[in-house]
Amino acid sequence: MEHTEVGVIILTYNDWKNTLACLACVHAQSGLPRRIVVCDNGSENEVADRILEGWSELAEKAGLPAPVEVYGSDSSPAPFVLLRSEEPESIGGAMNAGMRFLLYDRECHAFWLLRNDSRPESFALAALLHHLEDDDLKGTIGMVGSTQLVKDSDVLECAAGGRWSRWTGDQIPLDKGLERHGLSDRKEIAARLDYVSDASCLITRVMAEDIGLFDERFRGFYEDVEYGLRARKAGYALNWAPGAIVRRMDCSTAGLTPFLRITDDPELAPKDDMDFIRARFYLLRLAHPFALPFMLMALPFSWRTFRSRRGRFFMVMRAALDGAAGRMK
């Protein structure tokens, strides 16, 4: 597959600076993609205007067409599109909007998903495309993940994605914390992948049309894990492109409260905690419901870890019960 068959989807919300920096990296790729769509997930008008203005300047300097602004479910054949949503959606819903938009373009055979805090190096797309074919993997490759680095360091956030614990619901990023030059073997990573991080991943059109798009009930956590598990269940292989280097400017989730692994920070965002725990238990309900009784019975034993934050304990309990019952709103 060639770069001229790829559509890029950049997800953003009220953040014009990171979005323009990400766009500059995409425009600097060794081969310019066929289409670039910035999915604006309900940003304020002033932010969207800054993105459109800065992107227009970027395109003009390169002698390329100016981006166009499109709302909702409208379509456009323009190569560069700012796709705006009136109200914020879930992460999965926002990414789906971009994929649905590009699915109308029959010449677009793969979708490169990027969070707007991602900074892909110039050969990232070429490396992703190179690893869409691999004789060592069984089955058709449906997704390829990047090598994600923490900001400007050589420390890994993950190699492509990670594994998912079917008993605890925990997601385990592969090679997290390792140095860039001490990575695991590519074939070993590919064999262990349960999911590919949606911060930077290439998804084939064939797979998207076969298994569908992201589950929009996930509110910003675990949507990529569920999608990877669904892809593998359908017989698709997941792969890693070590040369697809992407730096993440905002990649830490240390401020959350992963179940039974409580942080010491008292200033945690309650909504993020609720969405994280709810999604974790909901995915267990979908993918391995046999683990739910074990996890729910283990919850009361985490009481003492909260000490003076008993209100947070009850919040976690409520979120876990919501997820286990399938209540995702």
mmCIF file of C-alpha atoms in Angstrom:
data_model
loop_
_atom_site.group_PDB
_atom_site.id
_atom_site.type_symbol
_atom_site.label_atom_id
_atom_site.label_comp_id
_atom_site.label_asym_id
_atom_site.label_seq_id
_atom_site.Cartn_x
_atom_site.Cartn_y
_atom_site.Cartn_z
ATOM 1 C CA MET A 1 0.000 0.000 0.000
ATOM 2 C CA GLU A 2 1.202 3.529 -0.817
ATOM 3 C CA HIS A 3 0.964 6.734 1.206
ATOM 4 C CA THR A 4 -1.403 8.087 -1.445
ATOM 5 C CA GLU A 5 -3.965 5.518 -0.283
ATOM 6 C CA VAL A 6 -3.960 6.631 3.369
ATOM 7 C CA GLY A 7 -6.290 9.021 5.151
ATOM 8 C CA VAL A 8 -5.034 10.641 8.366
ATOM 9 C CA ILE A 9 -7.436 11.341 11.245
ATOM 10 C CA ILE A 10 -6.273 13.741 13.975
ATOM 11 C CA LEU A 11 -8.470 13.971 17.059
ATOM 12 C CA THR A 12 -8.588 17.304 18.889
ATOM 13 C CA TYR A 13 -10.611 19.166 21.486
ATOM 14 C CA ASN A 14 -10.023 22.795 22.503
ATOM 15 C CA ASP A 15 -6.292 22.604 21.758
ATOM 16 C CA TRP A 16 -5.076 24.468 18.701
ATOM 17 C CA LYS A 17 -1.358 24.508 19.594
ATOM 18 C CA ASN A 18 -0.896 20.722 19.785
ATOM 19 C CA THR A 19 -3.123 20.236 16.758
ATOM 20 C CA LEU A 20 -1.068 22.561 14.540
ATOM 21 C CA ALA A 21 2.169 20.950 15.766
ATOM 22 C CA CYS A 22 0.777 17.503 14.898
ATOM 23 C CA LEU A 23 -0.366 18.744 11.486
ATOM 24 C CA ALA A 24 3.110 20.098 10.774
ATOM 25 C CA CYS A 25 4.558 16.640 11.481
ATOM 26 C CA VAL A 26 2.010 14.954 9.212
ATOM 27 C CA HIS A 27 2.743 17.393 6.390
ATOM 28 C CA ALA A 28 6.458 16.672 6.865
ATOM 29 C CA GLN A 29 6.080 12.930 6.222
ATOM 30 C CA SER A 30 8.297 11.410 3.534
ATOM 31 C CA GLY A 31 5.125 10.865 1.509
ATOM 32 C CA LEU A 32 2.082 13.139 1.862
ATOM 33 C CA PRO A 33 -1.090 11.141 2.686
ATOM 34 C CA ARG A 34 -4.073 11.189 0.345
ATOM 35 C CA ARG A 35 -6.370 12.937 2.852
ATOM 36 C CA ILE A 36 -5.966 14.646 6.240
ATOM 37 C CA VAL A 37 -9.012 15.097 8.456
ATOM 38 C CA VAL A 38 -8.868 16.959 11.759
ATOM 39 C CA CYS A 39 -11.795 15.770 13.885
ATOM 40 C CA ASP A 40 -12.702 18.698 16.109
ATOM 41 C CA ASN A 41 -14.674 17.165 18.972
ATOM 42 C CA GLY A 42 -16.874 20.108 19.907
ATOM 43 C CA SER A 43 -14.209 22.775 20.468
ATOM 44 C CA GLU A 44 -15.057 26.435 20.969
ATOM 45 C CA ASN A 45 -15.359 28.432 17.745
ATOM 46 C CA GLU A 46 -12.273 30.505 18.530
ATOM 47 C CA VAL A 47 -10.128 27.357 18.855
ATOM 48 C CA ALA A 48 -11.445 25.876 15.611
ATOM 49 C CA ASP A 49 -10.769 29.193 13.843
ATOM 50 C CA ARG A 50 -7.149 29.171 15.061
ATOM 51 C CA ILE A 51 -6.694 25.633 13.744
ATOM 52 C CA LEU A 52 -8.163 26.517 10.346
ATOM 53 C CA GLU A 53 -6.086 29.687 10.079
ATOM 54 C CA GLY A 54 -2.812 28.028 11.095
ATOM 55 C CA TRP A 55 -3.424 25.020 8.856
ATOM 56 C CA SER A 56 -4.186 27.302 5.899
ATOM 57 C CA GLU A 57 -0.848 29.036 6.411
ATOM 58 C CA LEU A 58 0.934 25.679 6.605
ATOM 59 C CA ALA A 59 -0.697 24.478 3.380
ATOM 60 C CA GLU A 60 -0.001 27.756 1.551
ATOM 61 C CA LYS A 61 3.720 27.588 2.365
ATOM 62 C CA ALA A 62 3.847 24.100 0.865
ATOM 63 C CA GLY A 63 1.869 25.120 -2.227
ATOM 64 C CA LEU A 64 -1.070 22.907 -1.241
ATOM 65 C CA PRO A 65 -4.841 23.553 -1.259
ATOM 66 C CA ALA A 66 -6.324 25.298 1.758
ATOM 67 C CA PRO A 67 -8.269 23.156 4.233
ATOM 68 C CA VAL A 68 -12.060 23.371 4.235
ATOM 69 C CA GLU A 69 -14.432 23.377 7.205
ATOM 70 C CA VAL A 70 -17.160 20.729 7.258
ATOM 71 C CA TYR A 71 -19.875 20.165 9.857
ATOM 72 C CA GLY A 72 -21.489 16.988 11.139
ATOM 73 C CA SER A 73 -22.209 14.275 8.593
ATOM 74 C CA ASP A 74 -21.550 16.469 5.524
ATOM 75 C CA SER A 75 -19.079 15.216 2.936
ATOM 76 C CA SER A 76 -16.324 16.890 0.933
ATOM 77 C CA PRO A 77 -13.774 15.635 -1.604
ATOM 78 C CA ALA A 78 -11.187 18.164 -0.351
ATOM 79 C CA PRO A 79 -7.811 16.660 0.619
ATOM 80 C CA PHE A 80 -7.625 18.666 3.869
ATOM 81 C CA VAL A 81 -10.734 18.891 6.042
ATOM 82 C CA LEU A 82 -11.561 20.299 9.473
ATOM 83 C CA LEU A 83 -14.493 18.093 10.470
ATOM 84 C CA ARG A 84 -16.414 19.783 13.266
ATOM 85 C CA SER A 85 -18.836 18.318 15.788
ATOM 86 C CA GLU A 86 -21.396 20.561 17.484
ATOM 87 C CA GLU A 87 -21.082 18.773 20.844
ATOM 88 C CA PRO A 88 -18.245 16.700 22.358
ATOM 89 C CA GLU A 89 -18.608 12.962 21.787
ATOM 90 C CA SER A 90 -16.807 10.006 23.295
ATOM 91 C CA ILE A 91 -13.272 9.369 22.014
ATOM 92 C CA GLY A 92 -14.550 6.413 20.017
ATOM 93 C CA GLY A 93 -17.394 8.498 18.621
ATOM 94 C CA ALA A 94 -15.048 11.270 17.504
ATOM 95 C CA MET A 95 -12.668 8.823 15.801
ATOM 96 C CA ASN A 96 -15.619 7.083 14.158
ATOM 97 C CA ALA A 97 -16.756 10.404 12.689
ATOM 98 C CA GLY A 98 -13.410 10.716 10.920
ATOM 99 C CA MET A 99 -13.423 7.114 9.723
ATOM 100 C CA ARG A 100 -16.995 7.368 8.411
ATOM 101 C CA PHE A 101 -16.031 10.528 6.552
ATOM 102 C CA LEU A 102 -13.067 8.816 4.863
ATOM 103 C CA LEU A 103 -14.961 5.599 4.125
ATOM 104 C CA TYR A 104 -16.853 7.550 1.464
ATOM 105 C CA ASP A 105 -13.554 7.876 -0.400
ATOM 106 C CA ARG A 106 -13.154 4.488 -2.090
ATOM 107 C CA GLU A 107 -9.487 5.239 -2.881
ATOM 108 C CA CYS A 108 -8.687 5.554 0.822
ATOM 109 C CA HIS A 109 -7.569 2.054 1.847
ATOM 110 C CA ALA A 110 -6.169 2.711 5.322
ATOM 111 C CA PHE A 111 -6.686 5.170 8.170
ATOM 112 C CA TRP A 112 -3.895 6.573 10.324
ATOM 113 C CA LEU A 113 -5.350 7.598 13.686
ATOM 114 C CA LEU A 114 -3.468 10.195 15.720
ATOM 115 C CA ARG A 115 -4.150 12.000 18.980
ATOM 116 C CA ASN A 116 -3.279 15.662 18.567
ATOM 117 C CA ASP A 117 -0.497 15.482 21.177
ATOM 118 C CA SER A 118 1.389 13.027 18.938
ATOM 119 C CA ARG A 119 4.507 14.115 17.031
ATOM 120 C CA PRO A 120 5.286 11.520 14.335
ATOM 121 C CA GLU A 121 8.777 11.606 12.879
ATOM 122 C CA SER A 122 9.091 11.968 9.120
ATOM 123 C CA PHE A 123 9.281 8.242 8.260
ATOM 124 C CA ALA A 124 6.513 7.122 10.657
ATOM 125 C CA LEU A 125 3.863 6.604 7.972
ATOM 126 C CA ALA A 126 6.298 4.832 5.645
ATOM 127 C CA ALA A 127 7.234 2.438 8.463
ATOM 128 C CA LEU A 128 3.590 1.729 9.310
ATOM 129 C CA LEU A 129 2.834 0.920 5.671
ATOM 130 C CA HIS A 130 5.908 -1.299 5.408
ATOM 131 C CA HIS A 131 4.669 -3.463 8.287
ATOM 132 C CA LEU A 132 1.199 -3.984 6.851
ATOM 133 C CA GLU A 133 2.776 -7.034 5.255
ATOM 134 C CA ASP A 134 4.595 -9.618 7.339
ATOM 135 C CA ASP A 135 5.036 -13.266 6.385
ATOM 136 C CA ASP A 136 5.734 -14.202 10.017
ATOM 137 C CA LEU A 137 2.243 -13.301 11.222
ATOM 138 C CA LYS A 138 -0.681 -15.616 10.763
ATOM 139 C CA GLY A 139 -3.749 -14.038 9.216
ATOM 140 C CA THR A 140 -4.342 -10.713 7.541
ATOM 141 C CA ILE A 141 -2.813 -7.726 9.321
ATOM 142 C CA GLY A 142 -5.584 -5.328 10.276
ATOM 143 C CA MET A 143 -3.727 -2.847 12.489
ATOM 144 C CA VAL A 144 -0.157 -1.605 12.898
ATOM 145 C CA GLY A 145 1.061 0.356 15.914
ATOM 146 C CA SER A 146 3.868 2.856 16.405
ATOM 147 C CA THR A 147 6.812 3.152 18.778
ATOM 148 C CA GLN A 148 5.567 5.775 21.235
ATOM 149 C CA LEU A 149 8.136 7.796 23.168
ATOM 150 C CA VAL A 150 7.531 9.988 26.215
ATOM 151 C CA LYS A 151 7.881 13.574 24.970
ATOM 152 C CA ASP A 152 11.469 14.369 23.897
ATOM 153 C CA SER A 153 13.087 11.451 25.728
ATOM 154 C CA ASP A 154 14.214 8.035 24.491
ATOM 155 C CA VAL A 155 11.935 6.290 26.996
ATOM 156 C CA LEU A 156 9.033 4.256 25.641
ATOM 157 C CA GLU A 157 5.403 4.867 26.480
ATOM 158 C CA CYS A 158 4.662 1.612 24.643
ATOM 159 C CA ALA A 159 5.691 -0.551 21.710
ATOM 160 C CA ALA A 160 2.582 -0.443 19.498
ATOM 161 C CA GLY A 161 0.142 -1.186 22.312
ATOM 162 C CA GLY A 162 -0.079 -3.849 24.958
ATOM 163 C CA ARG A 163 -1.711 -6.811 26.571
ATOM 164 C CA TRP A 164 -5.018 -7.030 28.391
ATOM 165 C CA SER A 165 -5.507 -9.032 31.590
ATOM 166 C CA ARG A 166 -8.666 -11.057 31.196
ATOM 167 C CA TRP A 167 -8.974 -11.489 34.983
ATOM 168 C CA THR A 168 -8.307 -7.976 36.302
ATOM 169 C CA GLY A 169 -9.162 -5.895 33.239
ATOM 170 C CA ASP A 170 -5.804 -4.145 33.426
ATOM 171 C CA GLN A 171 -4.075 -2.951 30.251
ATOM 172 C CA ILE A 172 -0.323 -3.552 30.216
ATOM 173 C CA PRO A 173 1.685 -1.444 27.718
ATOM 174 C CA LEU A 174 4.514 -3.475 26.168
ATOM 175 C CA ASP A 175 8.104 -2.275 26.660
ATOM 176 C CA LYS A 176 6.876 0.681 28.730
ATOM 177 C CA GLY A 177 9.820 2.418 30.436
ATOM 178 C CA LEU A 178 12.508 0.804 28.273
ATOM 179 C CA GLU A 179 15.064 2.836 26.372
ATOM 180 C CA ARG A 180 14.484 3.307 22.674
ATOM 181 C CA HIS A 181 17.618 1.335 21.756
ATOM 182 C CA GLY A 182 16.846 -1.594 24.063
ATOM 183 C CA LEU A 183 13.544 -2.717 22.581
ATOM 184 C CA SER A 184 12.172 -6.232 22.505
ATOM 185 C CA ASP A 185 12.175 -8.264 19.305
ATOM 186 C CA ARG A 186 9.509 -7.083 16.877
ATOM 187 C CA LYS A 187 8.102 -10.567 16.274
ATOM 188 C CA GLU A 188 7.834 -11.156 20.013
ATOM 189 C CA ILE A 189 5.920 -7.898 20.528
ATOM 190 C CA ALA A 190 3.574 -8.598 17.612
ATOM 191 C CA ALA A 191 2.790 -12.067 18.976
ATOM 192 C CA ARG A 192 1.867 -10.624 22.381
ATOM 193 C CA LEU A 193 -0.293 -7.705 21.274
ATOM 194 C CA ASP A 194 -3.904 -7.725 22.423
ATOM 195 C CA TYR A 195 -4.495 -4.164 21.301
ATOM 196 C CA VAL A 196 -2.844 -1.290 19.445
ATOM 197 C CA SER A 197 -2.813 2.163 21.017
ATOM 198 C CA ASP A 198 -5.109 4.566 19.179
ATOM 199 C CA ALA A 199 -2.709 7.448 19.873
ATOM 200 C CA SER A 200 -1.008 6.382 16.632
ATOM 201 C CA CYS A 201 -2.168 3.364 14.665
ATOM 202 C CA LEU A 202 -2.856 2.367 11.087
ATOM 203 C CA ILE A 203 -6.166 0.588 10.451
ATOM 204 C CA THR A 204 -6.992 -1.053 7.140
ATOM 205 C CA ARG A 205 -10.232 -0.320 5.362
ATOM 206 C CA VAL A 206 -10.842 -4.044 4.896
ATOM 207 C CA MET A 207 -10.838 -4.646 8.644
ATOM 208 C CA ALA A 208 -12.937 -1.579 9.460
ATOM 209 C CA GLU A 209 -15.592 -2.645 6.966
ATOM 210 C CA ASP A 210 -15.521 -6.184 8.367
ATOM 211 C CA ILE A 211 -15.637 -5.669 12.158
ATOM 212 C CA GLY A 212 -17.090 -2.161 12.278
ATOM 213 C CA LEU A 213 -15.814 0.946 14.043
ATOM 214 C CA PHE A 214 -15.015 1.783 17.679
ATOM 215 C CA ASP A 215 -17.517 1.119 20.431
ATOM 216 C CA GLU A 216 -18.783 4.614 21.257
ATOM 217 C CA ARG A 217 -19.911 3.664 24.764
ATOM 218 C CA PHE A 218 -16.322 3.942 26.015
ATOM 219 C CA ARG A 219 -15.736 7.501 27.230
ATOM 220 C CA GLY A 220 -12.012 7.879 26.597
ATOM 221 C CA PHE A 221 -10.532 4.702 28.083
ATOM 222 C CA TYR A 222 -10.275 1.134 26.784
ATOM 223 C CA GLU A 223 -11.920 1.827 23.404
ATOM 224 C CA ASP A 224 -8.691 0.798 21.660
ATOM 225 C CA VAL A 225 -8.370 -2.309 23.859
ATOM 226 C CA GLU A 226 -11.892 -3.434 22.975
ATOM 227 C CA TYR A 227 -11.236 -2.782 19.283
ATOM 228 C CA GLY A 228 -8.021 -4.791 19.316
ATOM 229 C CA LEU A 229 -9.681 -7.721 21.078
ATOM 230 C CA ARG A 230 -12.512 -7.624 18.551
ATOM 231 C CA ALA A 231 -10.037 -7.552 15.659
ATOM 232 C CA ARG A 232 -8.117 -10.548 16.977
ATOM 233 C CA LYS A 233 -11.334 -12.480 17.584
ATOM 234 C CA ALA A 234 -12.250 -11.876 13.929
ATOM 235 C CA GLY A 235 -8.916 -13.375 12.835
ATOM 236 C CA TYR A 236 -6.920 -10.231 12.124
ATOM 237 C CA ALA A 237 -3.293 -9.909 13.181
ATOM 238 C CA LEU A 238 -1.863 -6.880 14.999
ATOM 239 C CA ASN A 239 1.641 -5.705 14.148
ATOM 240 C CA TRP A 240 4.276 -3.243 15.334
ATOM 241 C CA ALA A 241 6.396 -0.902 13.213
ATOM 242 C CA PRO A 242 9.509 -0.146 15.337
ATOM 243 C CA GLY A 243 10.602 2.590 12.915
ATOM 244 C CA ALA A 244 7.310 4.474 13.228
ATOM 245 C CA ILE A 245 8.553 6.811 15.954
ATOM 246 C CA VAL A 246 5.884 9.002 17.539
ATOM 247 C CA ARG A 247 6.517 11.292 20.492
ATOM 248 C CA ARG A 248 3.632 11.834 22.917
ATOM 249 C CA MET A 249 3.422 15.222 24.608
ATOM 250 C CA ASP A 250 0.665 14.237 27.044
ATOM 251 C CA CYS A 251 0.847 10.485 27.528
ATOM 252 C CA SER A 252 0.684 9.974 31.290
ATOM 253 C CA THR A 253 -2.361 8.497 33.053
ATOM 254 C CA ALA A 254 -0.650 8.450 36.444
ATOM 255 C CA GLY A 255 -3.287 10.814 37.817
ATOM 256 C CA LEU A 256 -5.997 8.177 37.494
ATOM 257 C CA THR A 257 -6.942 5.599 40.083
ATOM 258 C CA PRO A 258 -6.392 2.179 38.484
ATOM 259 C CA PHE A 259 -8.281 -0.395 40.524
ATOM 260 C CA LEU A 260 -6.186 -1.901 43.348
ATOM 261 C CA ARG A 261 -3.238 0.295 42.345
ATOM 262 C CA ILE A 262 -4.105 3.559 44.035
ATOM 263 C CA THR A 263 -1.922 6.639 43.629
ATOM 264 C CA ASP A 264 -1.015 8.958 46.506
ATOM 265 C CA ASP A 265 -2.226 12.070 44.725
ATOM 266 C CA PRO A 266 -5.327 13.448 46.507
ATOM 267 C CA GLU A 267 -6.156 15.769 43.605
ATOM 268 C CA LEU A 268 -7.521 13.221 41.132
ATOM 269 C CA ALA A 269 -10.206 14.114 38.603
ATOM 270 C CA PRO A 270 -13.401 12.318 39.728
ATOM 271 C CA LYS A 271 -14.923 12.208 36.237
ATOM 272 C CA ASP A 272 -11.796 10.611 34.752
ATOM 273 C CA ASP A 273 -11.735 8.082 37.580
ATOM 274 C CA MET A 274 -15.372 7.227 37.017
ATOM 275 C CA ASP A 275 -14.941 6.808 33.253
ATOM 276 C CA PHE A 276 -11.777 4.722 33.708
ATOM 277 C CA ILE A 277 -13.255 2.277 36.231
ATOM 278 C CA ARG A 278 -16.593 2.056 34.440
ATOM 279 C CA ALA A 279 -14.872 1.253 31.128
ATOM 280 C CA ARG A 280 -12.610 -1.325 32.758
ATOM 281 C CA PHE A 281 -15.511 -3.284 34.238
ATOM 282 C CA TYR A 282 -17.619 -2.882 31.123
ATOM 283 C CA LEU A 283 -14.889 -4.420 28.981
ATOM 284 C CA LEU A 284 -14.673 -7.338 31.405
ATOM 285 C CA ARG A 285 -18.437 -7.748 30.992
ATOM 286 C CA LEU A 286 -18.019 -7.884 27.210
ATOM 287 C CA ALA A 287 -14.834 -9.911 26.837
ATOM 288 C CA HIS A 288 -14.516 -12.073 29.966
ATOM 289 C CA PRO A 289 -17.602 -11.913 32.215
ATOM 290 C CA PHE A 290 -16.349 -14.822 34.338
ATOM 291 C CA ALA A 291 -13.919 -12.398 35.992
ATOM 292 C CA LEU A 292 -16.593 -9.954 37.142
ATOM 293 C CA PRO A 293 -17.595 -11.774 40.375
ATOM 294 C CA PHE A 294 -13.932 -12.026 41.411
ATOM 295 C CA MET A 295 -13.266 -8.343 40.764
ATOM 296 C CA LEU A 296 -16.451 -7.131 42.451
ATOM 297 C CA MET A 297 -15.756 -9.237 45.540
ATOM 298 C CA ALA A 298 -12.233 -7.824 45.690
ATOM 299 C CA LEU A 299 -13.424 -4.206 45.684
ATOM 300 C CA PRO A 300 -14.253 -3.912 49.425
ATOM 301 C CA PHE A 301 -10.695 -4.963 50.297
ATOM 302 C CA SER A 302 -9.425 -1.734 48.724
ATOM 303 C CA TRP A 303 -11.235 0.350 51.386
ATOM 304 C CA ARG A 304 -8.171 0.864 53.544
ATOM 305 C CA THR A 305 -6.105 2.196 50.620
ATOM 306 C CA PHE A 306 -8.322 5.269 50.459
ATOM 307 C CA ARG A 307 -7.855 6.288 54.125
ATOM 308 C CA SER A 308 -9.475 9.724 54.400
ATOM 309 C CA ARG A 309 -10.830 9.605 50.850
ATOM 310 C CA ARG A 310 -13.863 7.438 51.558
ATOM 311 C CA GLY A 311 -15.986 9.421 49.154
ATOM 312 C CA ARG A 312 -13.687 8.316 46.364
ATOM 313 C CA PHE A 313 -14.057 4.704 47.440
ATOM 314 C CA PHE A 314 -17.836 4.857 47.026
ATOM 315 C CA MET A 315 -17.361 6.609 43.695
ATOM 316 C CA VAL A 316 -15.146 3.745 42.487
ATOM 317 C CA MET A 317 -17.680 1.198 43.751
ATOM 318 C CA ARG A 318 -20.508 2.923 41.899
ATOM 319 C CA ALA A 319 -18.489 3.152 38.664
ATOM 320 C CA ALA A 320 -17.507 -0.535 38.871
ATOM 321 C CA LEU A 321 -21.116 -1.608 39.400
ATOM 322 C CA ASP A 322 -22.238 0.601 36.502
ATOM 323 C CA GLY A 323 -19.697 -0.988 34.174
ATOM 324 C CA ALA A 324 -20.508 -4.510 35.305
ATOM 325 C CA ALA A 325 -24.217 -3.845 34.661
ATOM 326 C CA GLY A 326 -23.559 -2.246 31.265
ATOM 327 C CA ARG A 327 -24.592 1.262 32.352
ATOM 328 C CA MET A 328 -22.165 3.442 30.414
ATOM 329 C CA LYS A 329 -23.893 6.822 30.521
#
